[in-house]
Coordinates of C-alpha atoms and ligand atoms in Angstrom, one line a residue:
X288 CA 12.4 -42.8 -8.0
X289 CA 15.5 -41.3 -9.4
X290 CA 18.4 -42.7 -7.4
X291 CA 21.3 -40.5 -8.6
X292 CA 24.1 -40.4 -6.1
X293 CA 25.9 -37.2 -5.3
X294 CA 28.8 -38.3 -7.5
X295 CA 26.2 -39.1 -10.2
X296 CA 24.7 -35.6 -9.7
X297 CA 28.0 -33.9 -10.2
X298 CA 29.1 -35.9 -13.2
X299 CA 25.7 -36.1 -14.8
X300 CA 24.5 -32.5 -14.9
X301 CA 23.2 -33.3 -18.4
X302 CA 20.9 -36.0 -16.9
X303 CA 19.6 -33.5 -14.3
X304 CA 18.9 -31.0 -17.1
X305 CA 16.9 -33.6 -18.9
X306 CA 15.0 -34.5 -15.7
X307 CA 14.2 -30.8 -15.2
X308 CA 12.6 -30.8 -18.7
X309 CA 10.3 -33.8 -18.0
X310 CA 6.8 -33.2 -19.4
X311 CA 4.7 -31.4 -16.8
X312 CA 2.1 -34.1 -17.2
X313 CA 4.4 -36.4 -15.2
X314 CA 4.5 -34.0 -12.3
X315 CA 1.1 -33.8 -10.7
X316 CA -1.8 -31.5 -11.2
X317 CA -0.5 -28.4 -9.4
X318 CA 2.5 -28.0 -11.8
X319 CA 0.3 -28.3 -14.9
X320 CA -1.3 -25.0 -14.0
X321 CA 1.8 -22.9 -14.0
X322 CA 4.9 -22.7 -16.1
X323 CA 7.9 -24.2 -14.2
X324 CA 10.4 -21.4 -13.8
X325 CA 13.2 -23.9 -13.7
X326 CA 12.4 -25.8 -16.8
X327 CA 14.5 -23.9 -19.4
X328 CA 17.4 -22.7 -17.4
X329 CA 21.0 -24.0 -17.6
X330 CA 23.8 -22.4 -15.6
X331 CA 22.4 -19.2 -14.0
X332 CA 24.9 -17.8 -11.5
X333 CA 25.2 -15.6 -9.6
X334 CA 21.7 -15.9 -8.2
X335 CA 19.9 -15.0 -5.0
X336 CA 16.4 -16.1 -4.2
X337 CA 14.2 -15.2 -1.3
X338 CA 10.6 -15.2 0.1
X339 CA 8.2 -12.7 -1.3
X340 CA 9.1 -10.0 1.2
X341 CA 12.8 -10.3 0.2
X342 CA 13.2 -8.4 -3.1
X343 CA 15.2 -5.7 -1.5
X344 CA 17.4 -8.4 0.1
X345 CA 18.1 -10.3 -3.1
X346 CA 18.9 -7.0 -4.9
X347 CA 21.3 -6.0 -2.2
X348 CA 22.9 -9.4 -1.9
X349 CA 23.5 -10.0 -5.6
X350 CA 25.1 -6.6 -5.8
X351 CA 27.5 -7.6 -3.1
X352 CA 28.2 -11.0 -4.7
X353 CA 29.0 -9.3 -8.0
X354 CA 31.7 -7.3 -6.3
X355 CA 33.2 -10.4 -4.7
X356 CA 31.5 -10.6 -1.3
X357 CA 31.2 -13.9 0.5
X358 CA 27.7 -15.3 -0.2
X359 CA 26.9 -15.5 3.5
X360 CA 27.9 -11.9 4.2
X361 CA 25.9 -10.8 1.1
X362 CA 22.6 -12.5 2.2
X363 CA 23.0 -11.5 5.9
X364 CA 23.3 -7.9 4.7
X365 CA 20.4 -8.5 2.4
X366 CA 18.0 -9.7 5.1
X367 CA 19.2 -7.0 7.5
X368 CA 17.2 -4.6 5.4
X369 CA 14.0 -6.4 6.3
X370 CA 15.1 -7.1 9.9
X371 CA 15.6 -3.3 10.3
X372 CA 12.2 -2.4 8.7
X373 CA 9.6 -1.8 11.4
X374 CA 6.9 -2.1 8.9
X375 CA 7.6 -5.8 8.3
X376 CA 5.8 -7.4 11.2
X377 CA 7.3 -10.9 10.7
X378 CA 11.0 -10.3 11.1
X379 CA 13.4 -8.4 13.4
X380 CA 12.3 -4.9 14.6
X381 CA 8.6 -4.6 14.6
X382 CA 8.0 -8.4 14.5
X383 CA 4.8 -9.4 16.3
X384 CA 5.5 -10.5 19.9
X385 CA 4.8 -13.7 21.9
X386 CA 1.7 -14.0 24.1
X387 CA 3.4 -11.9 26.8
X388 CA 4.0 -9.0 24.4
X389 CA 7.8 -9.8 24.1
X390 CA 9.5 -10.1 20.7
X391 CA 11.5 -13.3 20.4
X392 CA 13.5 -13.8 17.2
X393 CA 14.9 -17.0 15.5
X394 CA 17.5 -17.3 12.8
X395 CA 19.9 -19.7 11.2
X396 CA 22.7 -19.4 8.6
X397 CA 24.7 -21.9 6.6
X398 CA 27.9 -21.3 4.7
X399 CA 28.4 -23.7 1.9
X400 CA 32.1 -23.7 1.3
X401 CA 32.9 -24.5 5.0
X402 CA 29.7 -26.3 5.8
X403 CA 29.5 -24.2 8.9
X404 CA 26.1 -23.5 10.5
X405 CA 25.0 -21.1 13.2
X406 CA 21.7 -20.3 14.8
X407 CA 19.9 -18.4 17.6
X408 CA 16.5 -19.0 19.0
X409 CA 14.1 -17.0 21.2
X410 CA 16.6 -14.1 21.1
X411 CA 15.3 -10.9 22.7
X412 CA 16.3 -7.3 22.2
X413 CA 18.7 -7.7 19.2
X414 CA 17.1 -6.8 15.9
X415 CA 19.5 -8.7 13.6
X416 CA 19.5 -12.3 14.7
X417 CA 20.9 -13.4 11.3
X418 CA 24.1 -11.6 12.0
X419 CA 24.2 -13.1 15.5
X420 CA 23.7 -16.6 14.0
X421 CA 26.6 -15.9 11.6
X422 CA 28.7 -15.0 14.6
X423 CA 27.7 -18.2 16.3
X424 CA 29.0 -20.0 13.2
X425 CA 32.2 -18.0 12.9
X426 CA 33.2 -17.3 16.5
X427 CA 32.1 -20.4 18.4
X428 CA 32.3 -24.2 18.2
X429 CA 28.5 -24.4 18.6
X430 CA 25.7 -24.4 16.2
X431 CA 22.7 -23.2 18.2
X432 CA 22.4 -20.7 21.1
X433 CA 19.0 -20.0 22.7
X434 CA 17.3 -17.4 24.9
X435 CA 19.4 -15.8 27.6
X436 CA 22.6 -17.6 26.4
X437 CA 22.1 -16.2 22.9
X438 CA 21.5 -12.7 24.3
X439 CA 24.6 -12.8 26.5
X440 CA 26.7 -14.0 23.6
X441 CA 25.4 -11.1 21.4
X442 CA 26.0 -8.6 24.1
X443 CA 29.6 -9.8 24.7
X444 CA 30.5 -9.5 21.1
X445 CA 29.1 -5.9 20.9
X446 CA 25.5 -6.0 19.7
X447 CA 23.4 -3.3 21.1
X448 CA 20.1 -4.1 22.9
X449 CA 17.0 -2.2 22.0
X450 CA 13.2 -2.5 22.4
X451 CA 12.0 -4.4 19.3
X452 CA 8.3 -3.9 20.1
X453 CA 7.0 -1.1 17.9
X454 CA 3.9 0.9 18.8
X455 CA 2.0 -0.8 16.0
X456 CA 3.0 -4.3 17.2
X457 CA 2.2 -3.4 20.8
X458 CA -1.3 -2.1 19.9
X459 CA -1.9 -5.3 17.8
X460 CA -0.8 -7.4 20.8
X461 CA -3.1 -5.4 23.1
X462 CA -6.1 -6.0 20.8
X463 CA -5.2 -9.7 20.6
X464 CA -4.9 -9.9 24.4
X465 CA -8.1 -8.1 25.1
X466 CA -10.0 -10.4 22.8
X467 CA -8.6 -13.5 24.2
X468 CA -11.1 -14.1 27.0
X469 CA -14.4 -12.3 27.4
X470 CA -14.4 -13.1 31.1
X471 CA -11.0 -11.9 32.2
X472 CA -10.2 -8.3 33.3
X473 CA -8.8 -7.1 30.0
X474 CA -11.3 -4.8 28.2
X475 CA -11.5 -4.1 24.5
X476 CA -11.1 -0.5 23.3
X477 CA -14.8 0.3 22.9
X478 CA -15.6 -1.1 26.3
X479 CA -13.2 1.3 28.2
X480 CA -16.0 3.7 29.1
X481 CA -18.9 1.3 29.7
X482 CA -20.3 1.5 33.2
X483 CA -20.7 -2.2 33.9
X484 CA -20.2 -5.5 32.2
X485 CA -22.6 -8.3 32.0
X486 CA -22.0 -11.6 33.7
X487 CA -22.9 -13.4 30.5
X488 CA -19.9 -12.2 28.6
X489 CA -19.2 -9.3 26.4
X490 CA -19.8 -8.7 22.8
X491 CA -17.8 -5.8 21.4
X492 CA -17.6 -3.8 18.2
X493 CA -13.9 -4.2 18.5
X494 CA -14.4 -7.9 17.5
X495 CA -14.7 -6.6 14.0
X496 CA -11.2 -5.1 13.9
X497 CA -8.6 -7.3 12.3
X498 CA -5.8 -8.6 14.4
X499 CA -2.7 -9.4 12.4
X500 CA -1.4 -12.9 12.6
X501 CA 1.8 -13.7 11.0
X502 CA 3.1 -16.5 9.4
X503 CA 6.0 -14.6 8.0
X504 CA 9.7 -14.9 7.8
X505 CA 12.4 -14.1 5.3
X506 CA 14.5 -16.9 3.8
X507 CA 17.4 -16.1 1.3
X508 CA 19.7 -18.4 -0.5
X509 CA 22.6 -17.5 -2.9
X510 CA 25.0 -19.0 -5.4
X511 CA 28.2 -17.1 -6.4
X512 CA 29.7 -17.1 -9.9
X513 CA 32.1 -19.8 -8.6
X514 CA 29.2 -22.0 -7.5
X515 CA 29.5 -21.4 -3.7
X516 CA 26.3 -21.3 -1.7
X517 CA 24.9 -19.8 1.5
X518 CA 21.5 -19.7 3.1
X519 CA 19.8 -17.7 5.9
X520 CA 16.4 -17.7 7.5
X521 CA 15.3 -15.1 10.0
X522 CA 11.9 -14.5 11.7
X523 CA 9.9 -13.3 14.7
X524 CA 8.1 -16.6 14.4
X525 CA 4.4 -17.2 15.0
X526 CA 2.7 -14.2 16.5
X527 CA 1.3 -14.7 20.0
X528 CA 3.4 -17.9 20.4
X529 CA 4.2 -19.3 23.9
X530 CA 7.3 -17.7 25.3
X531 CA 10.3 -19.9 24.4
X532 CA 8.5 -21.5 21.4
X533 CA 11.1 -22.2 18.7
X534 CA 10.0 -22.6 15.1
X535 CA 11.7 -24.1 12.1
X536 CA 13.8 -21.1 11.1
X537 CA 16.7 -21.7 13.5
X538 CA 16.6 -25.4 13.1
X539 CA 19.3 -26.6 10.6
X540 CA 17.6 -29.0 8.3
X541 CA 14.1 -27.6 8.9
X542 CA 13.9 -23.9 8.0
X543 CA 17.3 -23.9 6.3
X544 CA 19.8 -26.3 4.7
X545 CA 22.7 -25.6 2.4
X546 CA 25.0 -28.2 0.8
X547 CA 27.8 -26.6 -1.3
X548 CA 27.8 -29.6 -3.6
X549 CA 24.1 -29.7 -4.3
X550 CA 22.0 -26.6 -3.4
X551 CA 20.3 -24.6 -0.7
X552 CA 16.7 -24.6 0.5
X553 CA 14.6 -22.8 3.1
X554 CA 11.0 -22.6 4.4
X555 CA 8.5 -20.1 5.6
X556 CA 5.1 -20.8 7.1
X557 CA 3.9 -23.2 9.8
X558 CA 7.2 -24.1 11.4
X559 CA 5.9 -27.1 13.4
X560 CA 5.0 -28.8 10.1
X561 CA 8.3 -28.1 8.5
X562 CA 10.3 -29.4 11.5
X563 CA 8.3 -32.6 11.5
X564 CA 9.5 -33.5 8.0
X565 CA 13.0 -31.9 8.1
X566 CA 11.8 -29.7 5.3
X567 CA 14.9 -27.9 4.0
X568 CA 17.2 -31.0 4.3
X569 CA 14.6 -33.1 2.5
X570 CA 14.4 -30.5 -0.3
X571 CA 18.2 -30.5 -0.8
X572 CA 18.2 -34.3 -0.6
X573 CA 15.6 -34.5 -3.3
X574 CA 17.7 -32.1 -5.5
X575 CA 20.6 -34.4 -4.9
X576 CA 18.5 -37.3 -6.2
X577 CA 17.7 -35.4 -9.4
X578 CA 14.5 -33.4 -8.6
X579 CA 14.4 -29.9 -10.0
X580 CA 14.1 -27.3 -7.2
X581 CA 10.4 -26.9 -7.9
X582 CA 9.9 -30.6 -7.7
X583 CA 11.9 -30.8 -4.5
X584 CA 9.8 -28.0 -2.9
X585 CA 6.6 -29.8 -4.0
X586 CA 7.9 -33.1 -2.6
X587 CA 8.3 -31.5 0.8
X588 CA 4.8 -30.0 0.7
X589 CA 3.3 -33.4 -0.3
X590 CA 5.2 -35.0 2.5
X591 CA 3.8 -32.4 5.0
X592 CA 0.3 -33.0 3.6
X593 CA 0.6 -36.7 4.0
X594 CA 1.9 -36.5 7.5
X595 CA -0.8 -34.0 8.7
X596 CA -3.2 -36.2 10.6
X597 CA -4.8 -34.0 13.2
X598 CA -8.3 -32.9 12.4
X599 CA -7.7 -29.3 13.7
X600 CA -5.0 -28.9 11.0
X601 CA -7.1 -30.2 8.1
X602 CA -9.8 -28.5 6.0
X603 CA -13.0 -30.1 4.9
X604 CA -11.2 -31.7 1.9
X605 CA -8.7 -33.3 4.2
X606 CA -5.9 -30.9 3.1
X607 CA -3.6 -29.0 5.5
X608 CA -5.4 -25.8 6.5
X609 CA -2.2 -23.9 7.0
X610 CA 0.5 -22.6 4.5
X611 CA 4.1 -23.5 4.1
X612 CA 6.3 -22.1 1.3
X613 CA 9.5 -23.9 0.3
X614 CA 12.4 -22.2 -1.7
X615 CA 15.2 -24.0 -3.4
X616 CA 18.2 -23.2 -5.6
X617 CA 20.6 -25.6 -7.1
X618 CA 24.4 -25.1 -7.4
X619 CA 24.0 -24.4 -11.1
X620 CA 21.5 -21.6 -10.4
X621 CA 18.3 -23.5 -11.3
X622 CA 15.7 -22.4 -8.8
X623 CA 12.1 -22.8 -7.7
X624 CA 9.6 -22.3 -5.0
X625 CA 6.2 -23.8 -4.1
X626 CA 3.5 -23.1 -1.5
X627 CA 1.0 -25.5 0.1
X628 CA -1.9 -23.5 -1.3
X629 CA -3.0 -20.3 -3.1
X630 CA -1.0 -17.7 -4.9
X631 CA 2.3 -16.7 -3.5
X632 CA 5.4 -15.0 -4.9
X633 CA 9.1 -15.3 -4.3
X634 CA 12.0 -13.0 -5.1
X635 CA 14.7 -13.7 -7.6
X636 CA 17.8 -11.7 -8.5
X637 CA 20.0 -13.0 -11.3
X638 CA 21.3 -11.8 -14.7
X639 CA 17.7 -11.3 -15.9
X640 CA 17.2 -8.7 -13.1
X641 CA 15.4 -8.4 -9.8
X642 CA 11.8 -9.6 -9.8
X643 CA 9.0 -11.5 -8.1
X644 CA 7.9 -14.8 -9.6
X645 CA 4.8 -17.0 -8.9
X646 CA 5.3 -20.0 -6.7
X647 CA 4.0 -23.4 -7.8
X648 CA 1.4 -24.7 -5.5
X649 CA 0.1 -28.0 -4.2
X650 CA -3.5 -27.0 -3.6
X651 CA -5.5 -24.2 -5.2
X652 CA -6.9 -21.5 -2.9
X653 CA -10.4 -22.6 -1.6
Ligands
LIG759 N1 8.3 -20.5 10.0 C1 8.2 -19.5 11.0 C2 8.0 -20.2 12.3 O1 7.3 -21.2 12.3 C3 7.0 -18.6 10.8 C4 6.7 -18.2 9.4 O2 7.4 -18.4 8.5 O3 5.6 -17.7 9.3 O4 8.5 -19.7 13.3

């Protein structure tokens, strides 16, 4: 294990650069299959990285950073584009609701230069939880506000309430609700006109219609030309969740962690798994110890895999049957992302332009 201290990290960037160029054969099977995006970079700032749904956000944020904006302001404005987009059913307006049909949003922010953090959880009726989280960091002495308290705070400082449940999300929730239990009094669409229902349960053509289920969130981390960092994660969380369920996104150290001396990391995917290994904090700690961002992301995923013990969460091969995607960027602009399985992309904006890149992965798609 590389045991570089933080002081060592800062004074030995050359050593880190060498470690990022280690032969891929030393890094486990998943990395051998894809080029490591972080292998050849040196100082690459400013940079903004994001989850695959965040290309508009990284583009917006890097533009603001180039004109001198604070990195946190830049990424909060960047993710606002996706929070405001009713067609993204994983974030903000249009996010899929909880089991009662109510949209509840989670978000956290961290500002590297001041090491301030702010977060809101289970926030209703306000479509930009990332901005509210930033206000928690800036205007209060607290880090996390939840539920009614978060909503009251947002109202008091001038946020406008609105209905976040779009018609598309409401219809998806109705389909999910109707399919939940064949023996309750909710009917599926093609049963509305049937004269009677059998006591032995119903089989409906509507069973064939897909019901969206998100895992989905936007994470965004940025580094300015001066090497200052910020991070944000914002989400509507797991669709059909229990009211009050809080995922990893608003938990500092789980869905987000930023250390101005080291780097910033975030997570999307099954929040319960990320919380249980303090995912983002662990990724930043691994970078502090000398891992490249991609290695740090893979480390967290391996940790999650090794700690996933419940049979209902494992596939036939004994691997987690859910996905998690980790994102990480180092203070010098070296970046990476990795997913638990399959093919995923993440967004990058830097001097080479705005683009989607392939994530490394721990397990191939089965
Ligand atoms: N991580 C989010 C949560 O667990 C959901 C997601 O990213 O899909 O709430």
